[in-house]
Coordinates of C-alpha atoms and ligand atoms in Angstrom, one line a residue:
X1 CA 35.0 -67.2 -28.1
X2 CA 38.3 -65.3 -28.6
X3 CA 40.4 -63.5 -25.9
X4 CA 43.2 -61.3 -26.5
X5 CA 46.3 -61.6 -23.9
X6 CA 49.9 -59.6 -23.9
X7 CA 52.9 -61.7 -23.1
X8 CA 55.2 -59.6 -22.1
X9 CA 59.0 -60.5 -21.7
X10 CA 61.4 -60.3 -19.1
X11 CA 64.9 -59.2 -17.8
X12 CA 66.7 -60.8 -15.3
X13 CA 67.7 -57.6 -12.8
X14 CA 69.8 -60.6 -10.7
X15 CA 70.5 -64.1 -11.8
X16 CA 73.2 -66.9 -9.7
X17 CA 73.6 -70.2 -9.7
X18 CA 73.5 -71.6 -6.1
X19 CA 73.5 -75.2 -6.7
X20 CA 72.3 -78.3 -8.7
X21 CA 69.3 -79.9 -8.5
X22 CA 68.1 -83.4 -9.1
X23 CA 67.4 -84.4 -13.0
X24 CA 69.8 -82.2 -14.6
X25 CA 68.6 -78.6 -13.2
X26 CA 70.1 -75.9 -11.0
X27 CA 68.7 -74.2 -8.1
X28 CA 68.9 -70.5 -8.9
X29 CA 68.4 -67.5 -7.2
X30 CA 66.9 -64.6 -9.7
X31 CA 65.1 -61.4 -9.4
X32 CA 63.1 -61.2 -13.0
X33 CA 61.3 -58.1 -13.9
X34 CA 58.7 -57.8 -16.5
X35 CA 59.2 -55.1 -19.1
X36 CA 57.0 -53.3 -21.5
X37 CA 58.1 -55.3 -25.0
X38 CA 55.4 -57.7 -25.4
X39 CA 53.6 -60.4 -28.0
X40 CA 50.7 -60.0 -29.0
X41 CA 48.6 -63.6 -28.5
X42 CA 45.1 -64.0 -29.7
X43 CA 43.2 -67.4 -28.5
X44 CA 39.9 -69.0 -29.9
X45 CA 38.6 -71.6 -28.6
X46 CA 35.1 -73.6 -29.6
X47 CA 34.0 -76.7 -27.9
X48 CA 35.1 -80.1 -29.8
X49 CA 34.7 -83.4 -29.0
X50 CA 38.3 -83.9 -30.1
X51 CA 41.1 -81.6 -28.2
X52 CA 43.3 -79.8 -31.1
X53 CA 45.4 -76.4 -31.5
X54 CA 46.8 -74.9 -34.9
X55 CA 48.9 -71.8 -34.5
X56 CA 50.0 -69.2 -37.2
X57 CA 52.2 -66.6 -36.2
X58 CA 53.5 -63.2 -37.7
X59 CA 55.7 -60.2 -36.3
X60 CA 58.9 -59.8 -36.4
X61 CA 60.5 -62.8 -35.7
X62 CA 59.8 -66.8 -36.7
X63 CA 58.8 -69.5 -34.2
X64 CA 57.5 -73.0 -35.0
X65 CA 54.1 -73.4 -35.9
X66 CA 53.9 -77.2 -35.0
X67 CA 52.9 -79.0 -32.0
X68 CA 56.1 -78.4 -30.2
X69 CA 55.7 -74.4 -29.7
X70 CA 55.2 -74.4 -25.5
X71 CA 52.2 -72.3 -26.2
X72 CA 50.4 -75.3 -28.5
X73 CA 52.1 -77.6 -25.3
X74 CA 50.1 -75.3 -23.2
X75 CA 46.9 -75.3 -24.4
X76 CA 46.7 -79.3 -25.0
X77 CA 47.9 -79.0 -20.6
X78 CA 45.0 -76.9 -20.1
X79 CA 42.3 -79.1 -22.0
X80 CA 43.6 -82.1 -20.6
X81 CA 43.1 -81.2 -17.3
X82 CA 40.3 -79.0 -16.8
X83 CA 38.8 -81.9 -19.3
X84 CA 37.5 -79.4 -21.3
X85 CA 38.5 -80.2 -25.4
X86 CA 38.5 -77.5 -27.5
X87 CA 39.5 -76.2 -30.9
X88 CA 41.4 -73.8 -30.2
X89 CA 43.3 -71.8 -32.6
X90 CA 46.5 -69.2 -31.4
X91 CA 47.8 -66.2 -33.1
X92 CA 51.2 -64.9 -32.3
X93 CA 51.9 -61.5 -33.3
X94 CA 56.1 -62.2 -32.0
X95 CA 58.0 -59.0 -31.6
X96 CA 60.2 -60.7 -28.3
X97 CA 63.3 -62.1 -29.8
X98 CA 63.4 -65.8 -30.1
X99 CA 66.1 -67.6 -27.7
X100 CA 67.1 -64.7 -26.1
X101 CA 66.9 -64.9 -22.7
X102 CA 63.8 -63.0 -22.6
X103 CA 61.2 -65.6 -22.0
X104 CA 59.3 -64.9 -24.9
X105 CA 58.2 -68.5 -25.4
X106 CA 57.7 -68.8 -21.8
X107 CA 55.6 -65.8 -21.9
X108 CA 53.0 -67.1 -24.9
X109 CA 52.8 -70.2 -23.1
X110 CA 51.4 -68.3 -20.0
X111 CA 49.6 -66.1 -22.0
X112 CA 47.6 -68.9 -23.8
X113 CA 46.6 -70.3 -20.2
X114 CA 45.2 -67.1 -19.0
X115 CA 43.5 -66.8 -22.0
X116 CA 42.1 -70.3 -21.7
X117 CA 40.5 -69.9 -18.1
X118 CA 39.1 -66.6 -19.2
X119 CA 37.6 -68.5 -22.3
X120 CA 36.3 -71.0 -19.1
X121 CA 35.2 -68.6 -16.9
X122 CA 38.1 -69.0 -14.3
X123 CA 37.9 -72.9 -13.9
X124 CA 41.5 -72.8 -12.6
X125 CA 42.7 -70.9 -9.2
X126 CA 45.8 -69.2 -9.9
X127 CA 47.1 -71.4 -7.8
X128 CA 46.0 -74.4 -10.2
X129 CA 47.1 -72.4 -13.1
X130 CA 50.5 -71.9 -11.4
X131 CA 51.1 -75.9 -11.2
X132 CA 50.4 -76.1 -14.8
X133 CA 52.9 -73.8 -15.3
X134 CA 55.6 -75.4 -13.8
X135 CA 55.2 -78.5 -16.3
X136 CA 55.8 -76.2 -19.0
X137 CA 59.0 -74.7 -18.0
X138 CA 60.9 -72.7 -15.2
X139 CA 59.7 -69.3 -16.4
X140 CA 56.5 -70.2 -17.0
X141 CA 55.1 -69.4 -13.6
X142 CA 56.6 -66.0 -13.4
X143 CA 55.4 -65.4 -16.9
X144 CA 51.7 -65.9 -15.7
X145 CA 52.0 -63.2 -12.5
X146 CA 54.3 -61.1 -14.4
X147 CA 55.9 -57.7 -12.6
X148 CA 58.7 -58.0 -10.1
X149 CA 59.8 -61.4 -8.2
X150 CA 62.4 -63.1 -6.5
X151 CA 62.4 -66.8 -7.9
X152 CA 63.9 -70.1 -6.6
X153 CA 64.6 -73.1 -6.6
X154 CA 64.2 -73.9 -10.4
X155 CA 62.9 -70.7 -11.0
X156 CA 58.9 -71.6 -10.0
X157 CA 59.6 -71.0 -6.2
X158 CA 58.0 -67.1 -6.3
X159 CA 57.9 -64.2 -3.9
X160 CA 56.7 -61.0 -5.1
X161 CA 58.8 -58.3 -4.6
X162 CA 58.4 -54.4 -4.8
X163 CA 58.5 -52.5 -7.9
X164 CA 62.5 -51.1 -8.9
X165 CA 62.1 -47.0 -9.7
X166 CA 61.0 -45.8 -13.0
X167 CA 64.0 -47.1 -15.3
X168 CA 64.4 -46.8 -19.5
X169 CA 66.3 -49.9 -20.4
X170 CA 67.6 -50.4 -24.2
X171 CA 67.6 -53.9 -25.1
X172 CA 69.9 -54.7 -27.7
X173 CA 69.4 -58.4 -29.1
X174 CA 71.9 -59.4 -32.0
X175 CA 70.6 -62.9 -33.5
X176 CA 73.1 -64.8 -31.4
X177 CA 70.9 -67.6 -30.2
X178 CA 72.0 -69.2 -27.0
X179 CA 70.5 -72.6 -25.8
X180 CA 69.4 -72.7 -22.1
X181 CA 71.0 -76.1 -21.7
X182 CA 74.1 -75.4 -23.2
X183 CA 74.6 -72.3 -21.2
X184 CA 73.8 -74.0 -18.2
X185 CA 76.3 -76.7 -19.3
X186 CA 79.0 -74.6 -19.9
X187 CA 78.6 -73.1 -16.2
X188 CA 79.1 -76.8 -15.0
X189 CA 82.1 -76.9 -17.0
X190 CA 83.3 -73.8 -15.6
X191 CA 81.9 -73.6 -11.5
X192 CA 81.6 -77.4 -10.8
X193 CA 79.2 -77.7 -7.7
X194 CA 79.2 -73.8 -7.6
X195 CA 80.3 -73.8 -3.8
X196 CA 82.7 -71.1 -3.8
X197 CA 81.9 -68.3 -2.6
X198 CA 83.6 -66.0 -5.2
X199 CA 81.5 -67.0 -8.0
X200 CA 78.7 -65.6 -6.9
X201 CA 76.6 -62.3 -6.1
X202 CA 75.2 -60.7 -3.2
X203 CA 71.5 -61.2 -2.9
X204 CA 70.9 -59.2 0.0
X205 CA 72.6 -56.8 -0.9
X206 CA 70.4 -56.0 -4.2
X207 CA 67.4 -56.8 -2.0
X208 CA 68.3 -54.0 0.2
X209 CA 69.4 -51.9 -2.9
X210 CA 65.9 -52.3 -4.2
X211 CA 63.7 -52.0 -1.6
X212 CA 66.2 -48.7 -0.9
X213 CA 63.8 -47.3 -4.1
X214 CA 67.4 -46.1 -4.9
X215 CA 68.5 -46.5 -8.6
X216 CA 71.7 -45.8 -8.7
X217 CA 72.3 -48.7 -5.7
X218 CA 69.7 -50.7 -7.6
X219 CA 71.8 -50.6 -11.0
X220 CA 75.1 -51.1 -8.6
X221 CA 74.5 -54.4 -7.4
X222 CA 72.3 -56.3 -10.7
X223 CA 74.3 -59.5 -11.3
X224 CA 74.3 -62.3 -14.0
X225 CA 76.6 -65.3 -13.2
X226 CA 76.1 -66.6 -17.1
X227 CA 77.2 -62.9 -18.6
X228 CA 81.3 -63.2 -19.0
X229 CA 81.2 -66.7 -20.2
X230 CA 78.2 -66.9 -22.5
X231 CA 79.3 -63.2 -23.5
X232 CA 83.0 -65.3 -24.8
X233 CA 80.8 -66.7 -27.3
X234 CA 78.6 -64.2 -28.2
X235 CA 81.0 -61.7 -29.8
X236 CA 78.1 -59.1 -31.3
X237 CA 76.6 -59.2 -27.7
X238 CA 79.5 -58.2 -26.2
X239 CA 80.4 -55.2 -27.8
X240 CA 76.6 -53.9 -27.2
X241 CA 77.3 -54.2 -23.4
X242 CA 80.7 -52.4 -24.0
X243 CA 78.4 -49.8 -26.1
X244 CA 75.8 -49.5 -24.0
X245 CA 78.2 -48.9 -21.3
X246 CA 80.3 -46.4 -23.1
X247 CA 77.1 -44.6 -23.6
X248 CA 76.6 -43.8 -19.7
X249 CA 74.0 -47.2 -19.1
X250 CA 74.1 -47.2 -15.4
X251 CA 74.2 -50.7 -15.0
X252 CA 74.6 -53.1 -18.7
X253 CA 73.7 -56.5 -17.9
X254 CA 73.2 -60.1 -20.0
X255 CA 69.6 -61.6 -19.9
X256 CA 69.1 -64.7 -18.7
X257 CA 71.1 -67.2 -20.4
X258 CA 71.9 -65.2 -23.4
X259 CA 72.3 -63.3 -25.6
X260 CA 70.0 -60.1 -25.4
X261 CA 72.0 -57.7 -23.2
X262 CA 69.9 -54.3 -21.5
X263 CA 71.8 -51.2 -20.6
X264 CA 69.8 -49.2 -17.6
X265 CA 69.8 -44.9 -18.0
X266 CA 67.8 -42.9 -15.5
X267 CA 66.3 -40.9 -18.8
X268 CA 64.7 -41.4 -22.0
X269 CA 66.9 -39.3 -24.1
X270 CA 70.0 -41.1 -22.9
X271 CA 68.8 -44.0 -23.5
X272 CA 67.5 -43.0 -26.8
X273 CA 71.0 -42.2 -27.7
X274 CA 72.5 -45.2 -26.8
X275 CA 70.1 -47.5 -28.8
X276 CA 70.7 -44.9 -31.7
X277 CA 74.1 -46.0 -31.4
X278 CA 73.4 -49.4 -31.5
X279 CA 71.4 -49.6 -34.8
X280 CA 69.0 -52.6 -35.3
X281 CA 67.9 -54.7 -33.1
X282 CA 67.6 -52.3 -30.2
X283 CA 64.5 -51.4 -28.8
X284 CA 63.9 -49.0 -25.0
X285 CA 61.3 -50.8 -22.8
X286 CA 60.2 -49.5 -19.1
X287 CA 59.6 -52.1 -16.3
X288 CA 55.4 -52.8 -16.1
Ligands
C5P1 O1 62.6 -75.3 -17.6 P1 63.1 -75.0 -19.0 O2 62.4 -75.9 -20.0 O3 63.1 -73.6 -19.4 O4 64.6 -75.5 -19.0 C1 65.3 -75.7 -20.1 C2 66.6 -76.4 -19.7 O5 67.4 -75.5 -19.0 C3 66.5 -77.6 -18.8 O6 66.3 -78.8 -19.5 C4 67.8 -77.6 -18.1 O7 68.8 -78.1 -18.9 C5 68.1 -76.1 -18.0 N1 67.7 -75.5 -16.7 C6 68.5 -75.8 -15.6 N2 68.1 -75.2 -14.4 C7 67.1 -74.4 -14.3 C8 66.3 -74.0 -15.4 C9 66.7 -74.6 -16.6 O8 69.4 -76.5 -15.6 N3 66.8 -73.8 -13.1

């Protein structure tokens, strides 16, 4: 049988640091919003007595092919326990830039488990779905529910939220790959135990701002404690923000850890403009 899933990727709208957790993580406080840039993820899957996964994938940008690709770690999670082996083969079609702070892998890995209980007819809850998640990464659960949603603890600790108005973002990604554990390594570096209070940004206050359905106090109050110090390092991300802002973006925020930055305009021909300006690598997606 073969299913068809989208993975789409995310920005994060809000994203702090509030402490550190056991085994090397942080407890983080981030509102992650799913937007309309997506890979396309095709699964088949045939009984076997032997569980196996090959994956080929095509698009625009590479990934590993090998056993190590978090969707291939996914599907051998799902046949393991739902004790179901398969042969299951995954397509990526990748058009989410790779290490990014987009979640793209995050989002295929997801994607191959929804496909997975469709292919066996819902044997998972969400809820069951949702712990299998969690193994594969601190994305991952969002990944699977998608939309709006405050996250915490290490990201798998979800509350949905309502949607943010009707928003064209341009998302400008420049090939400057950024490792999640070195960015969150270089915030130890720089915030210690990050206790003080001036490091960080107001939650409530971009709560408020979006539940307000108000865009302008929306854009106002997004926040990303990595984006001045991964930025440092990340010269041609920098001067996109700076473009994006010169270019009237209400709001131009980093992406999760880095590197692909999103300016936020309150039209479509603005924001057409400003990723005219910024030449390849730009692309406008819409919240979903
Ligand atoms: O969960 P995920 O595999 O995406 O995390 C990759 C790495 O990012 C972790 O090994 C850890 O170093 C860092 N991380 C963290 N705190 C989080 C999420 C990720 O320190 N909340």
């Amino acid at each position: 049988m073969t299913v068809k899933e989208k993975a789409y990727a995310k920005i994060n709208l809000y994203l702090d640091i509030v402490g550190r957790l056991p085994h090397g993580f942080h407890a983080i406080e981030t509102v992650m919003q799913t937007v309309s840039l997506y890979d396309g993820v095709t699964v088949t899957a045939i009984p076997s007595d032997i569980p196996s996964v090959t994956l080929t994938a095509s698009g625009d940008f590479a990934v590993p092919t090998g056993k190590e690709n978090l969707a291939c770690r996914a599907a051998y999670l799902y046949m393991e326990r739902a004790h179901c082996p398969m042969q299951v083969h995954i397509s990526l079609v990748k058009r989410i830039p790779v290490g990014a702070g987009l979640a793209g892998g995050s989002s295929d890995a997801a994607a191959v488990l929804r496909a997975l209980n469709r292919i066996q007819n819902g044997f998972f809850s969400t809820e069951g779905l949702l712990m299998l998640c969690e193994e594969l990464g601190s994305d991952v659960p969002f990944c699977l529910l998608g939309h709006t949603s405050l996250c915490r603890g290490r990201g798998e600790k979800m509350e949905r939220l309502s949607s943010p108005p009707p928003f064209f973002a341009v998302l400008s990604t420049n090939g400057e790959y950024v490792s999640t554990p070195t960015s969150f390594a270089r915030m130890d570096a720089l915030y210690g135990d990050f206790l003080r209070e001036e490091k960080h940004g107001n939650l409530q206050g971009f709560l408020a701002a979006l539940s307000s359905g108000d865009l302008f106090a929306l854009t106002a109050s997004t926040y990303n404690i990595f984006e001045d110090p991964v930025l440092d390092a990340c010269p041609r991300a920098k001067r996109a923000l700076l473009s994006l802002t010169e270019r009237g973006a209400l709001c131009a925020r980093m992406s999760g850890s880095g590197s692909a930055v999103f300016g936020i305009f309150d039209s479509e021909e603005a924001a057409k403009r400003a990723k005219a300006a910024l030449g390849d690598g730009a692309d406008i997606v819409q919240p979903v």
